[in-house]
Amino acid sequence: MKNYLPETASQTAGPYVHIGLAPHAAGFDIFEHNFSEVLTQPETRGERITVEGCVYDGSGTPVRDVLIEVWQANAAGRYQHPADQQQDKPLDPAFRGWGRTCSDFDSGIWRFETIKPGSVTGRDGRPMAPHLNLWIVARGINIGLNTRLYFADEQAANARDPVLNLIEWEKRRNTLLAHREQRGSETVYRFDIVLQGENETVFFDV
Amino acid sequence: MKNDWPARELVHRDYRHHPPALAPLYKTSILRSPRNALISLQNSLSEITAPVFTRQELGPRDSDLILNYAKDGLPIGERIIVHGYVRDAFGQPVRNALVEVWQANAGGRYRHKKDQYLAPIDPNFGGCGRMLTDDNGYYCFRTIKPGPYPWRNQVSDWRPAHIHFSLSGEAFAQRLITQMYFEGDPLVGRCPILQSVGSEEAVRTLIAELDTHSAIPLDCLAYRFDLVLRGHRATWFENRTQGAAS
């Protein structure tokens, strides 16, 4: 294939990924503006949710040096990006739809504060169930892993989702479901990610 | 940005140019690699869109690692410029891509609470920077050349000198993290992380070339490092998404 440049090869983010992408977590302050795990502003439209979980390796041990990014649509189901031309769904100027989080060095727990996204139209014109796109990097991961978080309480939408239905092994679809719990006034969706072994999370080549 | 931005798919990722998830000589990959095959998706809006970053979010010294953490003097080490172009697979510039970099100091020590290597911290060096590519896909930053450092893999493994790069382009499916190495470093051929990359051709794409033409006389040397992200195919979605521009 002439005149076609190969993509630059991926390399692991390594154990010190925080220095570049989340310097506070590495233990120092350098930038005026820092990217964070909070996607909401006071004016953001939509239902506030916390998404929380842990990443486990093939031995069942928490991965304590993971970095995760989320990319999601707004409450109406539209992405804050010019390629999203779903004119029937309003943009939300107070919602970019992107965030970055790190697991805690002791517990391995990571979290995002965000809103529950609306349904986005899929490539076949049918609606996709509400979902978050997650991208996971860490020491030992040679190329970032893509997965999707779906909401277990969206049963009807999930049953029709074109991506979930691509997964031939029905039992594996469950690895993409986050489960809702209420902690006082906080709505939390728990989403654990298993890199390897029993109940291994589904990862996508996107 | 224009309103008629087309909803275009990306060319598929060619995994032969990337390291496999499981690369046993890099020991940590053994328990952190999926055993199941990845499930391949055709792109939807979820993959062809991505966050848009603005210059207002970055500070004036974010791309100058020589000065952005200097407290009472300059950091110690070899002063260098690192620069190049971010393009897609068809050679088109990737504009407004967020480029983030991080690295060790001249002695191979990271400013990170988990790094216990006995080489000292440099009080005037932080080790991270970030910038957006311009309309030609060009980026440029100034730093100190990092030193090699030992790590617990095989007992005497040393990483070659390297700078970590993170790129956020126009599509979430272009998201990439990689490492840049320096031309002529003899540790490059012995590194289990770099050597996990499938082909010699792909390994070469990670090695920056000394660029004396861009050096600043009596001030700093320069290295040239170009990056390639996945490209957008010329065709649109077969079935346009609801409400898509015609």
Coordinates of C-alpha atoms in Angstrom, one line a residue:
Chain A
M1 CA 0.0 0.0 0.0
K2 CA 1.9 3.0 -1.3
N3 CA 1.5 6.5 0.1
Y4 CA -0.1 5.1 3.1
L5 CA 1.6 6.0 6.4
P6 CA 1.5 3.3 9.1
E7 CA 0.1 4.5 12.4
T8 CA 2.8 5.3 15.0
A9 CA 3.3 2.2 17.1
S10 CA 1.7 2.3 20.6
Q11 CA 3.8 1.9 23.7
T12 CA 2.8 1.4 27.3
A13 CA 1.9 4.5 29.4
G14 CA 4.2 3.1 32.1
P15 CA 3.8 3.4 35.9
Y16 CA 4.4 7.2 35.9
V17 CA 1.7 8.2 33.4
H18 CA 0.4 10.6 36.1
I19 CA 3.4 12.9 35.7
G20 CA 2.2 13.9 32.2
L21 CA -1.6 13.4 32.4
A22 CA -2.4 14.0 36.0
P23 CA 0.5 15.7 37.8
H24 CA -1.4 16.2 41.0
A25 CA -1.6 12.4 41.4
A26 CA 2.1 12.1 40.8
G27 CA 2.5 14.5 43.8
F28 CA 3.2 18.0 42.3
D29 CA 1.5 21.1 41.0
I30 CA 2.6 22.6 37.7
F31 CA -0.2 23.6 35.4
E32 CA -2.7 26.4 36.0
H33 CA -5.6 24.4 34.5
N34 CA -5.8 20.6 35.2
F35 CA -7.9 18.0 33.5
S36 CA -10.0 16.0 36.0
E37 CA -12.6 13.4 36.7
V38 CA -15.4 15.9 37.2
L39 CA -17.3 16.4 33.9
T40 CA -20.1 18.5 35.3
Q41 CA -20.5 22.2 35.9
P42 CA -23.4 23.7 37.9
E43 CA -25.2 24.5 34.6
T44 CA -24.8 21.1 33.0
R45 CA -28.1 19.5 32.1
G46 CA -28.9 16.0 33.1
E47 CA -29.0 13.5 35.9
R48 CA -25.9 13.6 38.1
I49 CA -24.2 10.3 38.5
T50 CA -21.0 9.0 40.0
V51 CA -19.3 6.2 38.1
E52 CA -16.9 4.1 40.2
G53 CA -15.0 0.9 40.0
C54 CA -11.7 -0.9 40.1
V55 CA -9.6 -2.6 37.5
Y56 CA -8.3 -6.1 38.2
D57 CA -5.4 -8.0 36.7
G58 CA -5.4 -11.7 35.8
S59 CA -4.6 -12.7 39.4
G60 CA -7.6 -10.7 40.8
T61 CA -5.3 -7.9 42.2
P62 CA -6.4 -4.3 41.8
V63 CA -4.4 -2.4 39.2
R64 CA -3.4 0.7 41.3
D65 CA -1.6 2.7 38.6
V66 CA -4.3 2.8 35.9
L67 CA -5.5 5.9 34.0
I68 CA -8.9 6.0 32.4
E69 CA -10.5 8.5 30.1
V70 CA -14.2 8.8 29.4
W71 CA -15.9 10.2 26.3
Q72 CA -19.7 10.5 26.3
A73 CA -22.7 12.3 24.8
N74 CA -24.7 14.9 26.7
A75 CA -28.1 14.3 28.4
A76 CA -29.8 14.6 25.0
G77 CA -27.5 12.1 23.3
R78 CA -25.3 14.4 21.3
Y79 CA -21.5 14.7 21.3
Q80 CA -19.8 18.1 21.7
H81 CA -18.0 17.7 18.4
P82 CA -18.6 19.1 14.9
A83 CA -18.9 15.6 13.3
D84 CA -22.0 15.0 15.4
Q85 CA -24.8 16.5 13.2
Q86 CA -27.8 15.1 15.1
Q87 CA -29.6 18.4 14.7
D88 CA -32.7 17.2 16.6
K89 CA -30.6 17.0 19.8
P90 CA -29.4 20.2 21.5
L91 CA -25.8 20.8 22.4
D92 CA -25.0 21.6 26.0
P93 CA -22.4 24.4 26.2
A94 CA -21.8 23.4 29.8
F95 CA -20.8 19.8 29.0
R96 CA -17.7 18.7 27.1
G97 CA -18.2 15.1 27.7
W98 CA -14.6 14.2 28.4
G99 CA -12.7 13.4 31.6
R100 CA -9.7 11.7 33.0
T101 CA -9.3 9.7 36.2
C102 CA -6.7 7.7 38.0
S103 CA -7.1 4.8 40.4
D104 CA -6.2 5.4 44.0
F105 CA -2.7 4.2 44.8
D106 CA -3.9 2.3 47.9
S107 CA -7.5 1.1 47.1
G108 CA -7.3 0.9 43.3
I109 CA -10.7 2.7 43.1
W110 CA -11.3 5.2 40.4
R111 CA -14.3 7.5 39.8
F112 CA -16.0 10.0 37.5
E113 CA -18.6 12.6 38.4
T114 CA -20.7 13.1 35.3
I115 CA -24.3 12.9 34.0
K116 CA -26.2 10.0 32.5
P117 CA -25.9 10.3 28.7
G118 CA -28.8 10.2 26.3
S119 CA -29.2 7.8 23.5
V120 CA -27.0 8.4 20.4
T121 CA -28.0 7.3 16.9
G122 CA -26.0 4.3 15.7
R123 CA -24.5 3.8 12.2
D124 CA -27.5 1.9 11.0
G125 CA -29.9 4.7 12.0
R126 CA -31.1 2.8 15.1
P127 CA -30.5 4.2 18.6
M128 CA -27.6 2.9 20.6
A129 CA -28.4 2.4 24.3
P130 CA -26.9 5.1 26.6
H131 CA -23.2 4.3 27.2
L132 CA -19.9 5.8 28.1
N133 CA -16.8 5.1 26.0
L134 CA -13.8 4.3 28.2
W135 CA -10.1 4.1 27.3
I136 CA -7.7 2.4 29.7
V137 CA -3.9 2.6 29.9
A138 CA -1.4 1.4 32.5
R139 CA 2.0 -0.2 33.1
G140 CA 1.8 -3.6 31.4
I141 CA -0.8 -2.5 28.8
N142 CA 1.0 -2.1 25.5
I143 CA -1.9 -0.5 23.6
G144 CA -4.8 1.4 25.2
L145 CA -7.9 -0.8 25.8
N146 CA -11.3 0.5 24.6
T147 CA -14.5 -0.6 26.2
R148 CA -18.1 0.7 26.8
L149 CA -20.0 1.1 30.0
Y150 CA -23.8 0.5 29.7
F151 CA -26.4 1.0 32.4
A152 CA -27.9 -2.2 33.8
D153 CA -31.2 -0.4 34.5
E154 CA -31.7 0.4 30.8
Q155 CA -32.7 -3.1 30.0
A156 CA -35.0 -2.4 27.1
A157 CA -32.5 -0.1 25.3
N158 CA -29.6 -2.5 26.0
A159 CA -31.6 -5.4 24.5
R160 CA -31.8 -3.5 21.2
D161 CA -28.2 -2.0 21.3
P162 CA -26.4 -2.7 18.0
V163 CA -23.0 -3.0 19.7
L164 CA -24.0 -5.3 22.6
N165 CA -25.8 -7.5 20.0
L166 CA -22.5 -7.9 18.1
I167 CA -21.1 -9.8 21.1
E168 CA -21.9 -13.4 20.1
W169 CA -21.2 -14.7 23.6
E170 CA -24.3 -13.4 25.5
K171 CA -22.8 -14.0 28.9
R172 CA -19.9 -11.6 28.1
R173 CA -22.4 -8.8 27.4
N174 CA -22.9 -8.6 31.2
T175 CA -19.3 -7.5 31.7
L176 CA -20.3 -4.1 30.2
L177 CA -23.2 -3.4 32.6
A178 CA -22.7 -0.9 35.4
H179 CA -25.0 -1.5 38.4
R180 CA -26.9 1.3 40.1
E181 CA -26.8 1.9 43.9
Q182 CA -28.0 4.8 46.0
R183 CA -25.7 6.3 48.7
G184 CA -27.8 9.0 50.4
S185 CA -28.4 11.6 47.7
E186 CA -25.6 10.2 45.5
T187 CA -26.4 7.9 42.6
V188 CA -23.5 5.6 41.9
Y189 CA -22.9 3.2 39.1
R190 CA -20.4 0.5 39.9
F191 CA -18.3 -0.7 37.0
D192 CA -15.4 -3.1 37.6
I193 CA -13.0 -4.0 34.8
V194 CA -11.3 -7.3 34.6
L195 CA -8.3 -7.3 32.3
Q196 CA -7.9 -11.1 32.1
G197 CA -9.5 -14.4 33.2
E198 CA -12.9 -15.2 34.6
N199 CA -15.5 -12.6 33.7
E200 CA -12.9 -10.8 31.5
T201 CA -14.4 -7.5 30.3
V202 CA -15.2 -7.2 26.6
F203 CA -12.6 -4.9 24.9
F204 CA -13.2 -3.5 21.4
D205 CA -11.1 -2.8 18.4
V206 CA -12.7 0.5 17.4
Chain B
M1 CA -14.9 24.7 13.3
K2 CA -17.2 24.3 10.3
N3 CA -20.7 23.0 10.6
D4 CA -20.4 20.6 7.6
W5 CA -17.8 18.5 9.3
P6 CA -18.4 15.1 7.6
A7 CA -19.2 12.0 9.7
R8 CA -16.3 9.9 8.3
E9 CA -15.1 6.6 9.4
L10 CA -11.5 5.9 10.2
V11 CA -9.3 3.3 8.5
H12 CA -9.1 0.2 10.6
R13 CA -6.2 -0.1 13.0
D14 CA -3.5 -2.4 11.7
Y15 CA -2.3 -4.4 14.7
R16 CA 0.8 -5.6 13.0
H17 CA 2.3 -2.2 13.5
H18 CA 1.7 -2.3 17.3
P19 CA 3.0 -4.5 20.1
P20 CA 0.8 -7.4 21.1
A21 CA -1.1 -7.1 24.4
L22 CA 0.9 -10.1 25.7
A23 CA 4.6 -9.6 25.3
P24 CA 6.1 -12.0 27.9
L25 CA 9.6 -10.4 27.9
Y26 CA 7.9 -7.3 29.3
K27 CA 6.7 -9.2 32.4
T28 CA 3.9 -6.9 33.6
S29 CA 2.0 -7.5 30.4
I30 CA 1.5 -11.2 31.3
L31 CA -1.2 -10.5 33.9
R32 CA -2.5 -7.3 32.3
S33 CA -3.3 -8.5 28.8
P34 CA -6.8 -9.8 27.8
R35 CA -7.0 -13.5 26.8
N36 CA -10.0 -13.0 24.6
A37 CA -9.8 -11.4 21.1
L38 CA -10.8 -7.8 20.8
I39 CA -14.3 -7.4 19.3
S40 CA -14.1 -5.3 16.1
L41 CA -16.6 -2.5 15.7
Q42 CA -17.5 -0.5 12.7
N43 CA -17.3 3.2 13.7
S44 CA -20.3 5.1 15.1
L45 CA -20.5 8.7 16.3
S46 CA -19.0 7.4 19.6
E47 CA -15.7 6.6 17.9
I48 CA -15.4 9.3 15.2
T49 CA -15.9 12.2 17.7
A50 CA -13.5 13.4 20.5
P51 CA -13.1 16.2 22.9
V52 CA -12.1 19.6 21.5
F53 CA -9.3 21.4 23.4
T54 CA -8.7 25.1 23.3
R55 CA -5.5 27.2 23.7
Q56 CA -7.1 29.1 26.6
E57 CA -6.8 25.9 28.7
L58 CA -3.0 25.8 28.3
G59 CA -0.6 28.1 30.1
P60 CA 2.1 30.1 28.3
R61 CA 4.9 27.9 29.6
D62 CA 3.2 24.5 29.3
S63 CA 5.4 23.5 26.4
D64 CA 8.7 24.7 27.9
L65 CA 10.0 22.0 30.2
I66 CA 13.2 24.0 30.8
L67 CA 11.2 26.8 32.4
N68 CA 7.8 25.5 33.5
Y69 CA 9.1 24.2 36.9
A70 CA 12.3 26.3 37.3
K71 CA 12.3 27.6 40.9
D72 CA 15.7 29.1 41.7
G73 CA 17.7 28.4 38.5
L74 CA 17.7 26.3 35.3
P75 CA 17.5 22.5 35.3
I76 CA 20.7 20.5 34.8
G77 CA 21.2 18.6 31.6
E78 CA 21.4 18.6 27.8
R79 CA 19.1 21.4 26.5
I80 CA 17.1 20.2 23.5
I81 CA 14.1 21.1 21.2
V82 CA 11.8 18.3 20.2
H83 CA 9.6 19.1 17.2
G84 CA 7.7 17.5 14.3
Y85 CA 4.4 17.0 12.6
V86 CA 1.3 15.0 13.5
R87 CA -0.3 13.6 10.3
D88 CA -2.9 11.0 9.5
A89 CA -2.4 7.9 7.5
F90 CA -3.0 9.9 4.3
G91 CA -0.4 12.5 5.1
Q92 CA -3.0 15.1 6.1
P93 CA -2.1 17.4 9.1
V94 CA -3.9 16.6 12.3
R95 CA -4.8 20.1 13.5
N96 CA -5.5 21.1 17.1
A97 CA -4.4 17.7 18.5
L98 CA -3.5 17.7 22.2
V99 CA 0.1 16.5 22.6
E100 CA 1.1 15.8 26.2
V101 CA 4.6 14.7 27.1
W102 CA 6.3 13.4 30.3
Q103 CA 9.8 12.2 31.1
A104 CA 12.6 11.6 33.6
N105 CA 15.2 14.2 34.4
A106 CA 18.8 14.2 33.1
G107 CA 19.7 11.5 35.6
G108 CA 16.8 9.2 34.8
R109 CA 14.8 10.1 37.9
Y110 CA 11.0 10.8 37.7
R111 CA 9.2 13.4 39.8
H112 CA 6.7 10.8 41.0
K113 CA 6.0 9.7 44.5
K114 CA 6.4 6.1 43.5
D115 CA 9.8 6.5 41.9
Q116 CA 12.5 5.4 44.4
Y117 CA 15.6 5.3 42.1
L118 CA 18.6 6.7 43.9
A119 CA 19.5 9.3 41.3
P120 CA 18.4 12.7 42.6
I121 CA 15.4 14.8 41.8
D122 CA 16.3 18.1 40.0
P123 CA 14.6 20.9 42.0
N124 CA 14.2 22.9 38.8
F125 CA 12.7 20.2 36.6
G126 CA 9.1 19.0 36.6
G127 CA 9.1 16.7 33.6
C128 CA 5.8 17.3 31.9
G129 CA 4.5 19.6 29.2
R130 CA 1.6 19.9 26.7
M131 CA 0.7 21.8 23.5
L132 CA -1.8 21.8 20.6
T133 CA -0.7 21.2 17.0
D134 CA -1.1 24.2 14.7
D135 CA -2.8 24.3 11.3
N136 CA 0.1 22.3 9.7
G137 CA 0.0 19.7 12.4
Y138 CA 3.2 21.0 13.8
Y139 CA 4.2 20.9 17.5
C140 CA 7.4 22.0 19.3
F141 CA 8.6 21.9 22.9
R142 CA 11.9 22.5 24.7
T143 CA 13.2 20.2 27.4
I144 CA 16.2 18.5 29.0
K145 CA 17.3 15.2 27.4
P146 CA 16.2 12.4 29.8
G147 CA 18.6 9.8 31.2
P148 CA 18.2 6.1 31.0
Y149 CA 17.0 4.4 34.2
P150 CA 16.9 0.9 35.6
W151 CA 13.6 -1.0 36.2
R152 CA 12.5 -4.2 37.8
N153 CA 11.9 -6.5 34.9
Q154 CA 14.9 -8.7 34.3
V155 CA 17.3 -7.8 37.1
S156 CA 19.6 -5.6 35.0
D157 CA 17.1 -4.1 32.5
W158 CA 17.5 -0.4 31.7
R159 CA 15.1 1.7 29.7
P160 CA 16.7 3.7 26.9
A161 CA 16.4 7.5 27.2
H162 CA 12.8 8.2 26.1
I163 CA 10.0 10.8 26.3
H164 CA 6.4 9.6 26.7
F165 CA 3.8 11.1 24.2
S166 CA 0.1 11.1 24.5
L167 CA -2.1 12.3 21.5
S168 CA -5.7 13.2 21.4
G169 CA -6.8 13.8 17.8
E170 CA -10.1 14.5 16.1
A171 CA -11.6 11.1 16.9
F172 CA -11.6 9.1 20.1
A173 CA -10.5 6.1 18.1
Q174 CA -7.3 7.9 17.3
R175 CA -6.3 8.1 20.9
L176 CA -2.7 7.0 21.3
I177 CA 0.1 6.8 23.8
T178 CA 3.6 6.0 22.8
Q179 CA 7.3 6.7 23.6
M180 CA 9.9 8.6 21.6
Y181 CA 13.5 7.3 21.7
F182 CA 16.8 8.9 20.6
E183 CA 18.8 8.1 17.5
G184 CA 22.0 6.1 18.2
D185 CA 21.1 5.0 21.8
P186 CA 22.6 1.5 22.2
L187 CA 19.9 0.6 24.8
V188 CA 17.2 0.7 22.1
G189 CA 18.0 -2.7 20.7
R190 CA 17.9 -4.3 24.2
C191 CA 14.6 -2.9 25.5
P192 CA 11.9 -5.4 26.0
I193 CA 9.2 -2.7 25.8
L194 CA 10.4 -1.3 22.6
Q195 CA 11.3 -4.7 21.1
S196 CA 7.7 -5.9 21.7
V197 CA 6.8 -3.8 18.6
G198 CA 6.2 -6.2 15.8
S199 CA 8.4 -5.0 12.9
E200 CA 11.7 -3.2 12.6
E201 CA 9.9 -0.7 10.4
A202 CA 7.5 0.1 13.2
V203 CA 10.4 0.4 15.7
R204 CA 12.1 2.9 13.5
T205 CA 9.0 5.2 13.6
L206 CA 9.6 5.6 17.4
I207 CA 13.2 6.9 17.1
A208 CA 13.7 10.7 16.8
E209 CA 16.5 11.9 14.6
L210 CA 19.1 14.4 15.6
D211 CA 18.2 17.6 13.7
T212 CA 21.2 19.9 13.6
H213 CA 19.4 22.3 11.2
S214 CA 16.9 23.2 13.9
A215 CA 19.5 23.5 16.7
I216 CA 20.0 26.9 18.2
P217 CA 23.7 27.8 18.1
L218 CA 25.3 28.0 21.6
D219 CA 22.0 27.2 23.2
C220 CA 20.3 23.8 22.4
L221 CA 20.3 20.8 20.1
A222 CA 17.1 19.6 18.3
Y223 CA 15.5 16.3 17.6
R224 CA 12.8 15.7 15.0
F225 CA 9.9 13.3 15.7
D226 CA 6.9 12.9 13.4
L227 CA 3.8 11.0 14.5
V228 CA 1.0 9.3 12.4
L229 CA -2.5 8.8 13.7
R230 CA -5.3 6.8 12.0
G231 CA -6.8 8.5 8.9
H232 CA -10.4 9.2 7.9
R233 CA -11.7 7.3 4.9
A234 CA -13.0 9.4 2.1
T235 CA -16.4 7.8 2.2
W236 CA -19.1 8.7 4.7
F237 CA -21.3 6.4 6.6
E238 CA -23.4 4.3 4.3
N239 CA -26.5 5.1 6.3
R240 CA -26.1 8.6 7.4
T241 CA -27.0 9.2 11.0
Q242 CA -30.3 10.9 11.7
G243 CA -30.1 14.6 11.0
A244 CA -26.7 14.4 9.4
A245 CA -25.8 17.1 6.9
S246 CA -26.5 16.1 3.3

